[in-house]
Amino acid sequence: MTTETQTDNKEQARLRWQCRRGMLELDLFLQSFMDKAYENLSPEQKQTFSVLLETPDQMLLDYLTGRVIPYDKDIADVAKKIRLAAGPDA
Amino acid sequence: MSLPIRKFDTLVIGAGGGGLRAALQLSQADANVAVVSKVFPTRSHTVAAQGGMNAALANVVPDNWHWHMYDTIKGSDYLGDQDAIEYMCRAASHLVIELEHQGVPFSRLDNGKIYQRPFGGQSQNFGGEQAARTCAAADRTGHAILHALYQQNIKAKTHFFDEFFAVDLLKDKNGFIIGALVLEIETGEPLLIEAKTTLLATGGAGQLFRTNTNAKINTGDGLAMALRAGIPLEDMEFFQFHPTGIAGRGMLITEGARGEGGYLINKDGERFMERYAPHAKDLASRDVVSRSIATEVREGRGCGPNGDHVMLKLDHLGKEVLDKRLPGICETSRTFLHIDPVEEPIPVFPTAHYTMGGIPTDRFGQVVVPVDTGEEPIPGLYAVGECACVSVHGANRLGGNSLLDIVVFGRAAGNHIIDYLDANRYHHAIDDASVEKAMAHLQRWDKKGDGESVPELKDELQTIMEQNCSVFRTQDVLQECLNQVLQIESRLQNVRLKDHSKVFNTARIEAMELENLVDIAVATVTSALNREESRGAHSRIDFTERDDNNWLKHSLFYKEGRRLEYKPVRMKPMSVETFPPKERVY
Ligand SMILES: Cc1cc2nc3c(=O)[nH]c(=O)nc-3n(C[C@H](O)[C@H](O)[C@H](O)COP(=O)(O)OP(=O)(O)OC[C@H]3O[C@@H](n4cnc5c(N)ncnc54)[C@H](O)[C@@H]3O)c2cc1C
């Protein structure tokens, strides 16, 4: 029997791999977010984070640096959280 | 040991621009091709290349491939192989146009021709005025190339193994390479991929150094796989430090920023490149600019409280130009540093960027090894891209020449493999011993218990490399560096994983990546220690001059016995006269 935590752990493991990208900037944004802030997302936001990770790298970089604001408001909110978690002290 | 096996004509390890270009050539010729990539193909590092790709199209100022060839040879500090360089520069224009037909939207000039920007080390007429040779698709050239090639491969029915990690190469009874042991990252299950031909296109090893411009996936896996299979690595002492990585963080500020008119200043506000390269100034070759920055810092003219970096000044270009031409770096700086380049300069320092050395190949992408007095290809084994050393970059790569390298030699290797497959129709049987060895390597990480941790050891390795084997090097420091790296190599035996789960076990992959980095570190430091001269990116404080009498030759490092051999530089081009070594002035 698979418990909820097991499914959760597997999902986190999967997401952690999806955070390995082709650019240093994305690694910095995503991996530190995964380490520090992912846990604090609501279940819906966690779902949105997973959808956001499907974005191609250059577009994702535009979202995370704020150069482009995603059309979907939920995605835009999560992207903003990731951006704010970066910065000089991250 | 019974493991699942899949068979293909060709196994391509790596789905960056190099691997995808080769795979496309093969699939279009109806070969049965498997491409393995540890990350989803369009997340390969090629996606990060923003600046562009060189070709002497002469759309902005006069240009031709022969000038491009000269610049590349001079840039390489005469260590590049002149036949391969001629081949690459001649093919460049054709390949840009081919890429455009494959779907890469190159930026345009007002007259409709492909836009070209000036990059470092480019000249007209063999060392004359600045040339403008770099073709770009806005600031996402690598992304555009990678996506176009991926789509073309899907259309041509290339078989992709996405998120599979190649562990080690496999051999037949005669020692020839016939595929690889790979691990499905999602399930943690091993798989044997057997192939008549194998091509390594696993990219560079920027993660060798603590501050680097590369994605975390750039751990040089293919280089280490080659070493473990008994293949030497060529010219590993030559690692490119990009002059303008963000100090302490690594993010790249493209050379395009200086191409557009940005320049470097020291703590006195002096434009110091005028002293080091009166003619080319901030657009001198990368090794020259990196050394100049490091010298400014060493001599006490660095900026910031610790005097440990210089500044890249862009504000004089104005908001409009910056937002239009360099939006990416402006956002990077604003987001990660909270510095707006429209108002303030960006702190930069030479940052590990590109692996010039690699798996030795000829200009057909065949892996070559010394035999008696010459060299011979290893039948069925190929390498292209940043993991290969063909060698078109020699001791120092010019910006915009790597995207060119990967498509030119990806295509050339594809063509050569097609001929090879015609003549070699059958699979060879895998030697069980080679499977057992590869599996032992994988299963070593199943050991439980207490031990050192992978991230800590990796951090230590990267710091040692950065402090002791970067822009300036000396005998004593390199020797100490080697001792420390060898200690890390032995401590690696005591590392244990805490997480032994199977599904998406990132920790296990990172452990194998660390093993690869350690092998490459040993190769790099040993090669650097032995080369007693300064050439291109390899600057010895104790041997400050280039020494063509003794060192105009390629290094070959073997893992077994940490042995070094040397082979001559190929000075004879395919059709034109040799460019003999001259003093390098910019
Ligand atoms: C920030 C940055 C900007 C750059 N800009 C430019 C530029 O403007 N112009 C230019 O010419 N060059 C540029 N370069 C250099 C250039 O981008 C790279 O050298 C080039 O893209 C390398 O391509 P590649 O195909 O050899 O490897 P990569 O694109 O790095 O691909 C490597 C592939 O191998 C796979 N792989 C690796 N190890 C394994 C394994 N163990 N198992 C399975 N798969 C594996 C990866 O998943 C990936 O698919 C830049 C580099 C950086 C870091």
Coordinates of C-alpha atoms in Angstrom, one line a residue, chain A residues 21 30 46-56 59-60 63-64 70 75-76 78-80 82, chain B residues 43:
Chain A
R21 CA 18.1 22.7 -16.0
L30 CA 14.8 26.5 -8.6
K46 CA 2.7 22.8 -5.3
Q47 CA 0.7 21.6 -8.3
T48 CA 1.2 24.9 -10.0
F49 CA 5.0 24.7 -9.4
S50 CA 5.0 21.4 -11.1
V51 CA 3.2 22.9 -14.1
L52 CA 5.6 25.8 -14.2
L53 CA 8.6 23.5 -14.5
E54 CA 7.2 22.2 -17.8
T55 CA 8.0 25.6 -19.3
P56 CA 11.0 25.6 -21.7
M59 CA 10.8 31.2 -21.2
L60 CA 11.1 30.0 -17.7
Y63 CA 9.1 34.3 -16.0
L64 CA 11.5 34.1 -13.1
P70 CA 2.8 34.5 -17.2
I75 CA 1.6 30.5 -12.3
A76 CA 2.5 34.2 -12.2
V78 CA 4.4 31.1 -8.0
A79 CA 7.0 32.6 -10.4
K80 CA 7.0 35.8 -8.3
I82 CA 10.6 32.1 -6.7
Chain B
R43 CA 17.2 21.3 -21.0

